[in-house]
PDB file of C-alpha atoms in Angstrom:
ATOM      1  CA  UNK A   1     -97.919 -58.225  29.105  1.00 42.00           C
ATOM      2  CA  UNK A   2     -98.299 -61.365  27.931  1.00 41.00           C
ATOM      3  CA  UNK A   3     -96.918 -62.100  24.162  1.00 42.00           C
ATOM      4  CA  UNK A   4     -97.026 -64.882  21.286  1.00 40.00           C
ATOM      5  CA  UNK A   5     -96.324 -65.399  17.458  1.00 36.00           C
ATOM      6  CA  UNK A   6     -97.208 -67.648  14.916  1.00 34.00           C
ATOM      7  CA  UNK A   7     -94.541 -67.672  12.534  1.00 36.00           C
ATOM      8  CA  UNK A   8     -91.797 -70.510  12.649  1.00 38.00           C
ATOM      9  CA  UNK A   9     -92.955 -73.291  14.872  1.00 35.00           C
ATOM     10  CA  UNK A  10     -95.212 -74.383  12.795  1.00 35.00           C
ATOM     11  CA  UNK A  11     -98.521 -75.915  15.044  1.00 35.00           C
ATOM     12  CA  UNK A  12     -97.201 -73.180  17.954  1.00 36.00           C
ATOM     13  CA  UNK A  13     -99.812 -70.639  17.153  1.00 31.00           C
ATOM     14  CA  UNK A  14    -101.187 -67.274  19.101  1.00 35.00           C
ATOM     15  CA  UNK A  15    -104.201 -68.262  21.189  1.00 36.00           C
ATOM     16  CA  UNK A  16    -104.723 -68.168  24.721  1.00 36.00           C
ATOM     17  CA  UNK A  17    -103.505 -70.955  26.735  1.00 38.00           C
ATOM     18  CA  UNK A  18    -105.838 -72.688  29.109  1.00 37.00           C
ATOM     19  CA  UNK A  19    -105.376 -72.299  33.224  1.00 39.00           C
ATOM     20  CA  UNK A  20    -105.847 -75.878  33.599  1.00 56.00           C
ATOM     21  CA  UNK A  21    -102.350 -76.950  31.315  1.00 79.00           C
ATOM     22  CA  UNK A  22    -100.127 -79.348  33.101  1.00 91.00           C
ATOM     23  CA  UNK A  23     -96.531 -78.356  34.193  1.00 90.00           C
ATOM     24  CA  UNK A  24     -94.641 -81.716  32.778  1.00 90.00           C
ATOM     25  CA  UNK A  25     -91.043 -79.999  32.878  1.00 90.00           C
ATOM     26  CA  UNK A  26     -89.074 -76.927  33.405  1.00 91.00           C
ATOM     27  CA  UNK A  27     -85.277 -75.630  31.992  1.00 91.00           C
ATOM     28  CA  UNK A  28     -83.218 -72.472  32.518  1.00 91.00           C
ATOM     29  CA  UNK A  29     -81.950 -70.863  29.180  1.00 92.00           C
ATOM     30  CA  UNK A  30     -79.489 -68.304  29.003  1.00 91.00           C
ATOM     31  CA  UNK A  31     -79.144 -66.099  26.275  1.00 91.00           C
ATOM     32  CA  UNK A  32     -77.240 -62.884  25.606  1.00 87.00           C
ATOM     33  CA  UNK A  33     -77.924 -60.840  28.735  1.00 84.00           C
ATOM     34  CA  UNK A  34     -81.529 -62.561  29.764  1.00 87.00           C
ATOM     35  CA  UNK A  35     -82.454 -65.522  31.460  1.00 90.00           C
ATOM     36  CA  UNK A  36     -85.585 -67.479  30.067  1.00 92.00           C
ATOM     37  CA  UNK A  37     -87.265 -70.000  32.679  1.00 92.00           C
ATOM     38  CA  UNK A  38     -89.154 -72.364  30.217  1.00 92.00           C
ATOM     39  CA  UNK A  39     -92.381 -74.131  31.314  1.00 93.00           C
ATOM     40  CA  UNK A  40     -93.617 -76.665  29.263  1.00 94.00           C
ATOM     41  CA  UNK A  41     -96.884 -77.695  29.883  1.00 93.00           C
ATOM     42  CA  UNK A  42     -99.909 -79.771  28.011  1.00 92.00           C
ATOM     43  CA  UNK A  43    -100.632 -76.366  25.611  1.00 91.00           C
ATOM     44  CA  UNK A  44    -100.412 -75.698  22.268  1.00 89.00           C
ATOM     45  CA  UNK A  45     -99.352 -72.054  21.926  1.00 91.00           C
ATOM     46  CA  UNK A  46     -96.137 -70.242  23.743  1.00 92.00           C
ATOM     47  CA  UNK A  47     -96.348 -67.116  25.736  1.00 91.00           C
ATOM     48  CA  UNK A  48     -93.700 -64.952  27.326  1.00 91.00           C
ATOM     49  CA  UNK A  49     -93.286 -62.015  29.583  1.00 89.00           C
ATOM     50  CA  UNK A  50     -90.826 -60.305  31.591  1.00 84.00           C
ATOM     51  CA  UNK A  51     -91.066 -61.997  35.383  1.00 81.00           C
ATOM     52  CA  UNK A  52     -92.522 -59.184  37.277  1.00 69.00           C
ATOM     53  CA  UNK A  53     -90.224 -56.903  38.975  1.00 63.00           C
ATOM     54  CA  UNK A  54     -87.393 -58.161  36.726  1.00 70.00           C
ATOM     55  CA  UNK A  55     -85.938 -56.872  33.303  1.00 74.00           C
ATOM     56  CA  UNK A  56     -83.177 -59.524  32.455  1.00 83.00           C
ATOM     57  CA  UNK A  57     -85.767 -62.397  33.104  1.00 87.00           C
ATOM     58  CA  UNK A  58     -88.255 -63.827  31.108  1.00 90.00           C
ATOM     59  CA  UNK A  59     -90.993 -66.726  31.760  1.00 91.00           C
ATOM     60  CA  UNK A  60     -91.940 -68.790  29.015  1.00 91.00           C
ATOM     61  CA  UNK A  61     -94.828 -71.166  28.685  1.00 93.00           C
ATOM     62  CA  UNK A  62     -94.365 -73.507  25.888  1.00 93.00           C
ATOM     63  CA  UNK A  63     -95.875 -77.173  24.501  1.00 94.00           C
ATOM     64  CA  UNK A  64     -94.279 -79.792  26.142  1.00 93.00           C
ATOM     65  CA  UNK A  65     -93.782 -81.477  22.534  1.00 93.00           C
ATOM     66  CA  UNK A  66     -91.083 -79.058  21.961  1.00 94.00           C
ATOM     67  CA  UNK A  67     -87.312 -79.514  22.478  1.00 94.00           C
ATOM     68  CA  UNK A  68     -84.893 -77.271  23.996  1.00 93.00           C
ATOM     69  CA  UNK A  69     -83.071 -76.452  20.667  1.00 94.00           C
ATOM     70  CA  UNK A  70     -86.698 -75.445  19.249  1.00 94.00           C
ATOM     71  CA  UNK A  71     -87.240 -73.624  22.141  1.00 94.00           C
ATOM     72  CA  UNK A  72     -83.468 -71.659  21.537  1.00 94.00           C
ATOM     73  CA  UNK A  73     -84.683 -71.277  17.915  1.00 94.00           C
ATOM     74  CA  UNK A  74     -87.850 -69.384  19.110  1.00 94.00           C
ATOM     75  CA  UNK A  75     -86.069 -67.201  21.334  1.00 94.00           C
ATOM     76  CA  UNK A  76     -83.306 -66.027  18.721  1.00 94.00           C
ATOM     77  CA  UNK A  77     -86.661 -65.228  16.647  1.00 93.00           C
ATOM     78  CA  UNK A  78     -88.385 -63.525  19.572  1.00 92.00           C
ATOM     79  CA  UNK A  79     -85.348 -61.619  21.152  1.00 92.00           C
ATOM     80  CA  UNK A  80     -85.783 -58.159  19.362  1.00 92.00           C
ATOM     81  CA  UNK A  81     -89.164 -58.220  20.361  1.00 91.00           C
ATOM     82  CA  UNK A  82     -87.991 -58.943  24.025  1.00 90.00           C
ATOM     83  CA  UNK A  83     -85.960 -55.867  24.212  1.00 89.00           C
ATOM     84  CA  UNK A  84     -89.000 -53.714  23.523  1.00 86.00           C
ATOM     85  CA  UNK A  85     -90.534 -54.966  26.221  1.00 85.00           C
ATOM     86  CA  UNK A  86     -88.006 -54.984  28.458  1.00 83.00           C
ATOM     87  CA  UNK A  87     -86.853 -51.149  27.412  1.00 80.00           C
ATOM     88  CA  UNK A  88     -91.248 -50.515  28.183  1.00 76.00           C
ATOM     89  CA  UNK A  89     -90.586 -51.918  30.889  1.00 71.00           C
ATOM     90  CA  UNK A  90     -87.497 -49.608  32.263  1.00 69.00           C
ATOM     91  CA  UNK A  91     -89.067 -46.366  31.216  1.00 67.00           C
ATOM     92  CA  UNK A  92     -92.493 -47.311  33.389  1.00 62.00           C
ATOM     93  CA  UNK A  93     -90.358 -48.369  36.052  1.00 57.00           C
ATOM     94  CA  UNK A  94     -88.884 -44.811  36.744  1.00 63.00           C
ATOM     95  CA  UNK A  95     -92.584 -43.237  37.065  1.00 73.00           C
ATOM     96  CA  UNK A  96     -93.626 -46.082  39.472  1.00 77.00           C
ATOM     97  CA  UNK A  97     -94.442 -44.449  42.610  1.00 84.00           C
ATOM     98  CA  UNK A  98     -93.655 -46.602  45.917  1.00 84.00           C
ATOM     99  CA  UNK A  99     -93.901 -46.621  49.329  1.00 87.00           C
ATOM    100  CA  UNK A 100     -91.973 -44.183  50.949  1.00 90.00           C
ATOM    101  CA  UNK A 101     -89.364 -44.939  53.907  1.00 90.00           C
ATOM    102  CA  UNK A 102     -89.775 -44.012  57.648  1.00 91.00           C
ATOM    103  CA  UNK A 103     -87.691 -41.597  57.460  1.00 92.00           C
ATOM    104  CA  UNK A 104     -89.242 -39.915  54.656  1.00 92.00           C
ATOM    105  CA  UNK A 105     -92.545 -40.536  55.563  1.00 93.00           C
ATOM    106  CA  UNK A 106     -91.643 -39.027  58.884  1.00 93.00           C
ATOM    107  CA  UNK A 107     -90.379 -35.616  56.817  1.00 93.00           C
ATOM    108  CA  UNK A 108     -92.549 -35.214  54.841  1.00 94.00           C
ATOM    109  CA  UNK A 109     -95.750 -35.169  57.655  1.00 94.00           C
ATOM    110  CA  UNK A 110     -93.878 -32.765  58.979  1.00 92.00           C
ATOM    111  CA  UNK A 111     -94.547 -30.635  55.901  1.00 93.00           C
ATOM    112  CA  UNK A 112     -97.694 -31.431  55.313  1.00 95.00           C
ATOM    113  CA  UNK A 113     -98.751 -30.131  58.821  1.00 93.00           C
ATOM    114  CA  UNK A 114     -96.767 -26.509  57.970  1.00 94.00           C
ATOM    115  CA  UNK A 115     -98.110 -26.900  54.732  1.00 96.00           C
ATOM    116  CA  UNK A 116    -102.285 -27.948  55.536  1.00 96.00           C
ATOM    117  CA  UNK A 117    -102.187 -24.546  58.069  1.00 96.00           C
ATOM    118  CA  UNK A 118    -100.739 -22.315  54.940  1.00 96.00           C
ATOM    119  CA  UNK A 119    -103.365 -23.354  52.512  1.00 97.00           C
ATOM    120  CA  UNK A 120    -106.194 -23.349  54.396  1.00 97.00           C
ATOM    121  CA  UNK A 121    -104.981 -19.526  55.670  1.00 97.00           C
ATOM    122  CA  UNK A 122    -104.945 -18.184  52.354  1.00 97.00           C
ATOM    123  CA  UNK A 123    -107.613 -20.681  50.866  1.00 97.00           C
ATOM    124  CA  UNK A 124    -110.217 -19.359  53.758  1.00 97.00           C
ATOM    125  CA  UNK A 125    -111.624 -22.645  53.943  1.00 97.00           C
ATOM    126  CA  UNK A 126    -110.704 -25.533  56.535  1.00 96.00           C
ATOM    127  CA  UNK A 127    -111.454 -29.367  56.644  1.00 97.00           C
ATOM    128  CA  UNK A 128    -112.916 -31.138  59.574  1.00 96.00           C
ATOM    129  CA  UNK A 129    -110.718 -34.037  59.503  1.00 96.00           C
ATOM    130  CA  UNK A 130    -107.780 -35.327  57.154  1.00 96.00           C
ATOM    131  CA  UNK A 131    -106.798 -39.012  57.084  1.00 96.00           C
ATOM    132  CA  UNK A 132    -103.377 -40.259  56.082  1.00 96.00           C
ATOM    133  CA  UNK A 133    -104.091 -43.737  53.406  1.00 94.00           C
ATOM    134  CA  UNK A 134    -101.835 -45.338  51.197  1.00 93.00           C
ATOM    135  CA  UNK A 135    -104.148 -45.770  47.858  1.00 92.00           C
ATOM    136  CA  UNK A 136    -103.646 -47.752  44.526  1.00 87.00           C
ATOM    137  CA  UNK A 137    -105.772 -45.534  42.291  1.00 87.00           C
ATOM    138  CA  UNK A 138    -105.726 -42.017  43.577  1.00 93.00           C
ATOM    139  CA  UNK A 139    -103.954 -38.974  44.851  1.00 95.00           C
ATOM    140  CA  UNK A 140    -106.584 -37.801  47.208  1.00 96.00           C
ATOM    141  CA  UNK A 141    -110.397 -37.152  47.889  1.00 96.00           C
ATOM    142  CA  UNK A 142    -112.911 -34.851  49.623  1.00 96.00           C
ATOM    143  CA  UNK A 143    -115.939 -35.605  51.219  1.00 96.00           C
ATOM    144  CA  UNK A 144    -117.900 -32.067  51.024  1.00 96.00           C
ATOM    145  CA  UNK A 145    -120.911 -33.194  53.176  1.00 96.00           C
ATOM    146  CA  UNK A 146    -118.839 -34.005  56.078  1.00 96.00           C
ATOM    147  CA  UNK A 147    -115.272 -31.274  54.976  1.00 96.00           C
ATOM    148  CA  UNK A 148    -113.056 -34.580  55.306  1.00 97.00           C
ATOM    149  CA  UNK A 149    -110.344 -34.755  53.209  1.00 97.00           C
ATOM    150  CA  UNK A 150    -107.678 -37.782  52.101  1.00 97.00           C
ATOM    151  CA  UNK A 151    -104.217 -37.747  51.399  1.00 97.00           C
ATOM    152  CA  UNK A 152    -102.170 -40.142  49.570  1.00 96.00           C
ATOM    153  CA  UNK A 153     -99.275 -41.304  51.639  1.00 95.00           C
ATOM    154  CA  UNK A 154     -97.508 -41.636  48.367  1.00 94.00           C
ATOM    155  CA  UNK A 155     -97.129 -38.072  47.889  1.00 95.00           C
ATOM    156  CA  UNK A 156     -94.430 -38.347  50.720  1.00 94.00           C
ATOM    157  CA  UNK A 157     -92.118 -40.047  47.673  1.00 90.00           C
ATOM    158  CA  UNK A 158     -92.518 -37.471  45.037  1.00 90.00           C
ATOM    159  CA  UNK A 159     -91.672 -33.242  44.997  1.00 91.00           C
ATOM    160  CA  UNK A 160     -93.537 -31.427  47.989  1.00 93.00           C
ATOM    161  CA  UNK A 161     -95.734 -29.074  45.156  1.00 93.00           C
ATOM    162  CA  UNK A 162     -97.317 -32.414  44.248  1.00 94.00           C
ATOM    163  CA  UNK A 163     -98.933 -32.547  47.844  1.00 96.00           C
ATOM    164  CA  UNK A 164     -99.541 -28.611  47.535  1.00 96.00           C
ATOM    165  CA  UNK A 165    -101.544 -29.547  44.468  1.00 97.00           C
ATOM    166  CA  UNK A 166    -103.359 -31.885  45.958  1.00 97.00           C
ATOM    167  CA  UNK A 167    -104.344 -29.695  48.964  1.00 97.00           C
ATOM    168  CA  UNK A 168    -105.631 -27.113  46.794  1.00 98.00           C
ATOM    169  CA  UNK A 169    -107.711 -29.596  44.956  1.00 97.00           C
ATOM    170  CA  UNK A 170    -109.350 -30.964  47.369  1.00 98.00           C
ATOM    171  CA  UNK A 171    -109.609 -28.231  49.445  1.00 98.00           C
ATOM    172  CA  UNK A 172    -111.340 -26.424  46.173  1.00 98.00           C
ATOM    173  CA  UNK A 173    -114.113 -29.214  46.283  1.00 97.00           C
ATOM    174  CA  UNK A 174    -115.435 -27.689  49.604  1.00 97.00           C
ATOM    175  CA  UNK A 175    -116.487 -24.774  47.467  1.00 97.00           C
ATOM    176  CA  UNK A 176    -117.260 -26.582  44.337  1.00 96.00           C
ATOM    177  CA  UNK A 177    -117.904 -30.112  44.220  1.00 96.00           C
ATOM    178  CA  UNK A 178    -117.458 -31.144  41.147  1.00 95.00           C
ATOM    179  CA  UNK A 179    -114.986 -30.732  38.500  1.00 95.00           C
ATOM    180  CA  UNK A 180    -116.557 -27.990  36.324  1.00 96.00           C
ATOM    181  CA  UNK A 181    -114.912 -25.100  34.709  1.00 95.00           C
ATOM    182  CA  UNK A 182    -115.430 -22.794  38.259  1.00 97.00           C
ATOM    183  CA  UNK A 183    -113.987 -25.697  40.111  1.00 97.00           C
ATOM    184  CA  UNK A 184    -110.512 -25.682  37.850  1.00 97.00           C
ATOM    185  CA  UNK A 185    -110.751 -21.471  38.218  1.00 97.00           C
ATOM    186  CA  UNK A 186    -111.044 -21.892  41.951  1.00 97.00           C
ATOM    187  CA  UNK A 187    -107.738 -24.150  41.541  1.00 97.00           C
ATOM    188  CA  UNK A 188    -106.097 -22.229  39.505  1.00 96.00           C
ATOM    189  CA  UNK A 189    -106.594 -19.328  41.761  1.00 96.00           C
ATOM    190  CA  UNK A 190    -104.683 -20.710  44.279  1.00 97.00           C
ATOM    191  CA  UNK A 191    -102.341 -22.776  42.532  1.00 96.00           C
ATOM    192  CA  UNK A 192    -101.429 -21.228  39.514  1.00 94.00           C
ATOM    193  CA  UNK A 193     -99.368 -23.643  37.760  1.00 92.00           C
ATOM    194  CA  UNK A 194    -101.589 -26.560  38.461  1.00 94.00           C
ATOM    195  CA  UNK A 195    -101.557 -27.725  34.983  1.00 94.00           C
ATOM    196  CA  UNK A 196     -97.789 -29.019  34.695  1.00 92.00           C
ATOM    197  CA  UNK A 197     -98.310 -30.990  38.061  1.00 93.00           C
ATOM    198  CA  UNK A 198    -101.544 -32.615  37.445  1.00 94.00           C
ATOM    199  CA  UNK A 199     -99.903 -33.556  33.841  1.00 91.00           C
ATOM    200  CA  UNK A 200     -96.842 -34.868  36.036  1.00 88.00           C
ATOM    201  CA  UNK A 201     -98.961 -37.284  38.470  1.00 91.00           C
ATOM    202  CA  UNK A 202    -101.006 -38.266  35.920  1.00 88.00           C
ATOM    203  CA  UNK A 203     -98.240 -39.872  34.278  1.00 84.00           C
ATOM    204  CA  UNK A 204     -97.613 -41.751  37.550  1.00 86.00           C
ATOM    205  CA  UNK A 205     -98.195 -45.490  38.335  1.00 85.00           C
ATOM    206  CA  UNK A 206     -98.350 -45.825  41.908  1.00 87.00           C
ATOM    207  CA  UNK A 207     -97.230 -48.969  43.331  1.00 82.00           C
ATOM    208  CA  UNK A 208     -98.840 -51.314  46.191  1.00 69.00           C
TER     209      UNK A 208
END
């Protein structure tokens, strides 16, 4: 996320910076335990972030008017508020979902298979097809007119009773196809504890 202040720079003010701002210069500032890569460009406000995928690096965007030592001044001033966003940044990074391995991938279909033929059994209902995707924005979804269901390949990265979850859910959509209170009795029914898990993957950030 990006971030600004107005205090101690005088002009330097929060406002969004235009797209169109020229890149006249760049510099590499180390401080403490982080690395700032400073921009300066035709603007008149600064902005920061963490660079994406990194915690210990940070990309600044600042008015080429500036000097370096103003531009150490505003990151003494702006260093606590760094560390917040870099400690965000750690604790969303350990419910990031990714893309499993081959060899985990390769597991956990073998599960699912075992798994798809259990549920269904004791379920009493059976999809036509299932299909295999790797999505940004859910865990799974049901077609009831045609009895095709879709699994996130994600699931293959996090405990097995997340993809036993998601079975029963969609599975439960044959019967009822929309999420009304007999639709969460049918999953509870089956999958007692449902409540904890869908908390747990809810709090999930899956990662293309």
């Amino acid at each position: 996320r990006d971030s600004s202040t107005s205090r101690g720079l005088g002009d330097v003010y929060k406002r969004q910076t235009p797209m169109s701002a020229t890149l006249i210069n760049t510099s590499t500032i180390p401080y403490r335990d982080m690395v700032f890569m400073v921009y300066f460009k035709t603007m008149k406000s600064i902005r920061y972030r963490l660079a994406s995928g990194y915690h210990n690096i940070v990309e600044m965007s600042v008015p080429a008017s500036l000097s370096e030592d103003d531009v150490r001044r505003y990151i003494e001033q702006i260093y606590p508020s760094v560390l917040k966003m870099q400690q965000k940044q750690l604790q969303n990074a350990d419910k990031e979902v990714t893309r499993p391995d081959s060899a985990t991938y390769s597991a956990w279909c073998d599960r699912l298979d075992t798994l798809i033929r259990g549920v269904q059994r004791e379920m009493q209902l059976q999809a036509r097809r299932y299909s295999l995707r790797y999505m940004r924005s859910r865990w799974g979804s049901c077609k009831p007119a045609t009895k095709s269901i879709t699994v996130n390949i994600a699931l293959a990265s996090l405990p097995i009773e997340c993809t036993h979850y998601l079975l029963v859910h969609e599975l439960s959509h044959l019967v009822h196809p929309n999420h009304t209170p007999q639709f969460w009795q049918h999953v509870e029914r089956y999958f007692p504890d449902y409540r904890r898990v869908r908390a747990f993957l809810r709090t999930r950030t899956i990662v293309m």
